[in-house]
CSV table of N, CA and C in Angstrom, one decimal:
chain,number,residue,atom,x,y,z
A,20,MET,N,127.1,131.3,75.4
A,20,MET,CA,126.0,131.2,76.2
A,20,MET,C,126.0,129.9,77.0
A,21,ALA,N,125.9,130.0,78.3
A,21,ALA,CA,125.9,128.8,79.1
A,21,ALA,C,124.6,128.1,79.2
A,22,LEU,N,124.6,126.8,79.2
A,22,LEU,CA,123.3,126.1,79.3
A,22,LEU,C,122.9,126.1,80.8
A,23,LYS,N,121.6,126.2,81.0
A,23,LYS,CA,121.0,126.2,82.3
A,23,LYS,C,120.9,124.8,82.8
A,24,THR,N,121.3,124.5,84.0
A,24,THR,CA,121.1,123.2,84.6
A,24,THR,C,119.7,123.1,85.1
A,25,VAL,N,119.0,122.0,84.6
A,25,VAL,CA,117.6,121.8,85.0
A,25,VAL,C,117.6,120.9,86.2
A,26,THR,N,116.9,121.3,87.2
A,26,THR,CA,116.8,120.6,88.4
A,26,THR,C,115.5,119.8,88.4
A,27,SER,N,115.4,118.8,89.3
A,27,SER,CA,114.1,118.0,89.4
A,27,SER,C,113.0,118.9,89.8
A,28,GLU,N,113.2,120.0,90.6
A,28,GLU,CA,112.1,120.9,90.9
A,28,GLU,C,111.7,121.7,89.7
A,29,ASP,N,112.7,122.1,88.9
A,29,ASP,CA,112.3,122.8,87.6
A,29,ASP,C,111.4,122.0,86.7
A,30,LEU,N,111.8,120.7,86.6
A,30,LEU,CA,111.0,119.8,85.8
A,30,LEU,C,109.6,119.6,86.3
A,31,THR,N,109.4,119.5,87.6
A,31,THR,CA,108.1,119.4,88.2
A,31,THR,C,107.3,120.6,88.0
A,32,GLU,N,107.9,121.8,88.2
A,32,GLU,CA,107.2,123.1,88.0
A,32,GLU,C,106.7,123.2,86.5
A,33,LYS,N,107.6,122.9,85.6
A,33,LYS,CA,107.3,123.0,84.1
A,33,LYS,C,106.2,122.1,83.7
A,34,ALA,N,106.2,120.8,84.2
A,34,ALA,CA,105.2,119.8,83.8
A,34,ALA,C,103.9,120.2,84.4
A,35,CYS,N,103.8,120.7,85.6
A,35,CYS,CA,102.5,121.2,86.2
A,35,CYS,C,102.0,122.4,85.4
A,36,ALA,N,102.8,123.3,85.1
A,36,ALA,CA,102.4,124.5,84.3
A,36,ALA,C,101.9,124.1,82.9
A,37,TYR,N,102.6,123.2,82.3
A,37,TYR,CA,102.3,122.8,80.9
A,37,TYR,C,100.9,122.2,80.9
A,38,LEU,N,100.6,121.4,81.8
A,38,LEU,CA,99.3,120.7,81.9
A,38,LEU,C,98.2,121.5,82.6
A,39,GLY,N,98.6,122.6,83.2
A,39,GLY,CA,97.7,123.4,84.0
A,39,GLY,C,97.2,122.7,85.2
A,40,LEU,N,98.0,121.9,85.8
A,40,LEU,CA,97.7,121.2,87.1
A,40,LEU,C,98.4,121.7,88.3
A,41,PRO,N,97.7,121.9,89.4
A,41,PRO,CA,98.4,122.3,90.6
A,41,PRO,C,99.2,121.1,91.1
A,42,LYS,N,100.3,121.4,91.9
A,42,LYS,CA,101.1,120.3,92.4
A,42,LYS,C,100.3,119.4,93.3
A,43,ASN,N,99.3,119.9,94.0
A,43,ASN,CA,98.6,118.9,94.9
A,43,ASN,C,97.8,117.9,94.1
A,44,LYS,N,97.6,118.1,92.8
A,44,LYS,CA,97.0,117.0,92.0
A,44,LYS,C,98.0,115.9,91.6
A,45,ILE,N,99.3,116.2,91.7
A,45,ILE,CA,100.3,115.3,91.4
A,45,ILE,C,100.9,114.6,92.6
A,46,PHE,N,101.0,115.4,93.7
A,46,PHE,CA,101.7,115.0,94.9
A,46,PHE,C,100.6,114.4,95.9
A,47,ASN,N,99.8,113.5,95.4
A,47,ASN,CA,98.9,112.8,96.3
A,47,ASN,C,98.7,111.4,95.7
A,48,GLU,N,98.1,110.5,96.4
A,48,GLU,CA,98.0,109.1,95.9
A,48,GLU,C,96.6,108.8,95.2
A,49,THR,N,95.9,109.9,94.8
A,49,THR,CA,94.6,109.6,94.1
A,49,THR,C,94.9,109.0,92.7
A,50,ARG,N,93.9,108.4,92.1
A,50,ARG,CA,94.1,107.8,90.8
A,50,ARG,C,93.4,108.6,89.7
A,51,GLU,N,93.1,109.8,90.0
A,51,GLU,CA,92.5,110.7,89.0
A,51,GLU,C,93.4,111.0,87.8
A,52,GLN,N,92.9,111.0,86.6
A,52,GLN,CA,93.7,111.4,85.5
A,52,GLN,C,93.5,112.9,85.3
A,53,PRO,N,94.4,113.6,84.7
A,53,PRO,CA,95.7,113.2,84.2
A,53,PRO,C,96.8,113.3,85.3
A,54,GLY,N,96.4,113.6,86.5
A,54,GLY,CA,97.4,113.7,87.6
A,54,GLY,C,98.2,112.5,87.8
A,55,VAL,N,97.6,111.3,87.8
A,55,VAL,CA,98.3,110.1,88.0
A,55,VAL,C,99.3,109.8,86.9
A,56,SER,N,98.9,110.0,85.7
A,56,SER,CA,99.9,109.8,84.6
A,56,SER,C,101.1,110.7,84.6
A,57,LEU,N,100.9,111.9,85.0
A,57,LEU,CA,102.0,112.9,85.1
A,57,LEU,C,102.8,112.5,86.3
A,58,ARG,N,102.2,112.0,87.4
A,58,ARG,CA,103.0,111.6,88.6
A,58,ARG,C,103.9,110.4,88.2
A,59,TRP,N,103.3,109.4,87.5
A,59,TRP,CA,104.1,108.3,87.1
A,59,TRP,C,105.3,108.8,86.2
A,60,ALA,N,105.0,109.6,85.2
A,60,ALA,CA,106.1,110.1,84.4
A,60,ALA,C,107.1,110.9,85.1
A,61,LEU,N,106.7,111.7,86.1
A,61,LEU,CA,107.7,112.4,86.9
A,61,LEU,C,108.5,111.5,87.7
A,62,GLN,N,107.9,110.5,88.3
A,62,GLN,CA,108.6,109.5,89.1
A,62,GLN,C,109.7,108.8,88.2
A,63,TYR,N,109.3,108.4,87.0
A,63,TYR,CA,110.2,107.8,86.1
A,63,TYR,C,111.4,108.6,85.8
A,64,VAL,N,111.1,109.9,85.4
A,64,VAL,CA,112.2,110.8,85.1
A,64,VAL,C,113.1,111.1,86.3
A,65,LEU,N,112.5,111.3,87.4
A,65,LEU,CA,113.3,111.6,88.6
A,65,LEU,C,114.2,110.4,89.0
A,66,ARG,N,113.8,109.2,88.7
A,66,ARG,CA,114.5,108.0,89.0
A,66,ARG,C,115.6,107.8,87.9
A,67,LYS,N,115.2,107.8,86.6
A,67,LYS,CA,116.1,107.5,85.5
A,67,LYS,C,117.1,108.6,85.1
A,68,ARG,N,116.6,109.8,85.1
A,68,ARG,CA,117.5,110.9,84.7
A,68,ARG,C,118.2,111.7,85.8
A,69,PHE,N,117.5,111.7,87.0
A,69,PHE,CA,118.1,112.5,88.1
A,69,PHE,C,118.7,111.5,89.1
A,70,GLY,N,118.5,110.2,89.0
A,70,GLY,CA,119.1,109.3,89.9
A,70,GLY,C,118.6,109.3,91.3
A,71,GLU,N,117.4,109.8,91.5
A,71,GLU,CA,116.8,109.9,92.9
A,71,GLU,C,116.4,108.5,93.3
A,72,SER,N,116.5,108.2,94.6
A,72,SER,CA,116.1,106.9,95.1
A,72,SER,C,114.6,106.9,95.2
A,73,TYR,N,114.0,105.6,95.2
A,73,TYR,CA,112.6,105.5,95.3
A,73,TYR,C,112.1,106.1,96.6
A,74,THR,N,112.8,106.0,97.7
A,74,THR,CA,112.4,106.6,99.0
A,74,THR,C,112.5,108.1,98.9
A,75,GLY,N,113.5,108.6,98.2
A,75,GLY,CA,113.6,110.1,98.1
A,75,GLY,C,112.4,110.7,97.3
A,76,ILE,N,112.1,110.0,96.2
A,76,ILE,CA,110.9,110.4,95.4
A,76,ILE,C,109.6,110.3,96.2
A,77,ALA,N,109.5,109.3,97.0
A,77,ALA,CA,108.3,109.1,97.8
A,77,ALA,C,108.2,110.3,98.8
A,78,ARG,N,109.3,110.6,99.4
A,78,ARG,CA,109.3,111.7,100.4
A,78,ARG,C,108.9,113.0,99.7
A,79,ARG,N,109.5,113.3,98.5
A,79,ARG,CA,109.3,114.5,97.8
A,79,ARG,C,107.8,114.6,97.4
A,80,MET,N,107.1,113.5,97.1
A,80,MET,CA,105.7,113.5,96.7
A,80,MET,C,104.8,113.3,97.9
A,81,GLY,N,105.3,113.2,99.1
A,81,GLY,CA,104.5,113.1,100.3
A,81,GLY,C,103.9,111.7,100.5
A,82,PHE,N,104.5,110.7,100.0
A,82,PHE,CA,103.9,109.3,100.1
A,82,PHE,C,104.5,108.7,101.4
A,83,ALA,N,103.8,107.8,102.0
A,83,ALA,CA,104.3,107.1,103.2
A,83,ALA,C,105.4,106.1,102.9
A,84,THR,N,105.3,105.4,101.7
A,84,THR,CA,106.3,104.4,101.4
A,84,THR,C,106.7,104.6,99.9
A,85,HIS,N,107.7,103.8,99.6
A,85,HIS,CA,108.3,103.9,98.2
A,85,HIS,C,107.6,103.0,97.3
A,86,GLY,N,106.7,102.1,97.7
A,86,GLY,CA,106.0,101.2,96.9
A,86,GLY,C,105.2,101.8,95.8
A,87,THR,N,104.6,102.9,96.1
A,87,THR,CA,103.8,103.6,95.0
A,87,THR,C,104.7,104.1,93.9
A,88,VAL,N,105.9,104.6,94.3
A,88,VAL,CA,106.9,105.1,93.3
A,88,VAL,C,107.4,103.9,92.4
A,89,ILE,N,107.7,102.8,93.0
A,89,ILE,CA,108.1,101.6,92.3
A,89,ILE,C,107.1,101.3,91.2
A,90,TYR,N,105.8,101.2,91.6
A,90,TYR,CA,104.7,100.9,90.7
A,90,TYR,C,104.7,101.9,89.6
A,91,GLY,N,104.8,103.2,89.9
A,91,GLY,CA,104.7,104.2,88.8
A,91,GLY,C,105.9,104.1,87.8
A,92,VAL,N,107.1,103.9,88.4
A,92,VAL,CA,108.3,103.8,87.5
A,92,VAL,C,108.1,102.5,86.6
A,93,LYS,N,107.7,101.4,87.2
A,93,LYS,CA,107.5,100.2,86.3
A,93,LYS,C,106.4,100.4,85.3
A,94,LYS,N,105.4,101.1,85.6
A,94,LYS,CA,104.3,101.4,84.7
A,94,LYS,C,104.8,102.1,83.4
A,95,ILE,N,105.6,103.2,83.7
A,95,ILE,CA,106.2,104.0,82.6
A,95,ILE,C,107.2,103.2,81.9
A,96,GLN,N,108.1,102.4,82.6
A,96,GLN,CA,109.0,101.6,81.9
A,96,GLN,C,108.4,100.6,80.9
A,97,GLY,N,107.2,100.1,81.2
A,97,GLY,CA,106.5,99.2,80.3
A,97,GLY,C,106.0,100.0,79.1
A,98,LEU,N,105.5,101.2,79.3
A,98,LEU,CA,105.0,102.0,78.2
A,98,LEU,C,106.2,102.4,77.3
A,99,VAL,N,107.3,102.7,77.8
A,99,VAL,CA,108.5,103.1,77.0
A,99,VAL,C,109.0,101.9,76.2
A,100,LYS,N,109.0,100.7,76.8
A,100,LYS,CA,109.4,99.5,76.1
A,100,LYS,C,108.5,99.2,75.0
A,101,LYS,N,107.2,99.3,75.3
A,101,LYS,CA,106.2,99.0,74.2
A,101,LYS,C,106.3,100.0,73.1
A,102,ALA,N,106.6,101.3,73.4
A,102,ALA,CA,106.7,102.3,72.3
A,102,ALA,C,108.0,102.0,71.5
A,103,ARG,N,109.0,101.5,72.1
A,103,ARG,CA,110.2,101.2,71.3
A,103,ARG,C,110.0,100.0,70.4
A,104,ILE,N,109.2,99.0,70.9
A,104,ILE,CA,108.9,97.9,70.0
A,104,ILE,C,108.0,98.3,68.9
A,105,LEU,N,107.0,99.2,69.1
A,105,LEU,CA,106.1,99.6,68.1
A,105,LEU,C,106.9,100.5,67.1
A,106,SER,N,107.8,101.3,67.5
A,106,SER,CA,108.6,102.2,66.6
A,106,SER,C,109.5,101.3,65.7
A,107,ARG,N,109.9,100.2,66.1
A,107,ARG,CA,110.8,99.3,65.3
A,107,ARG,C,109.9,98.6,64.2
A,108,GLU,N,108.6,98.4,64.6
A,108,GLU,CA,107.8,97.7,63.6
A,108,GLU,C,107.3,98.5,62.5
A,109,ASN,N,107.4,99.8,62.6
A,109,ASN,CA,107.0,100.8,61.5
A,109,ASN,C,108.1,101.2,60.7
């Protein structure tokens, strides 16, 4: 049985479906939860696991500049780092 290749679009669709959020809640620059947290997480995964550029992610999400994406990726990087530190302490 061959493994299915997961695309960045598949990931986005699954994340939205799992949380019951329409794409327009994620692909905009509002700060409403939980859309903003999912947007940051998607930006992080698209950058780190799929190797997309900040500009490419910004275009995909309909942002004017890549600065919003950089902020989101750094936000999640900080949370990941904190989680790793906390897991070592336990």
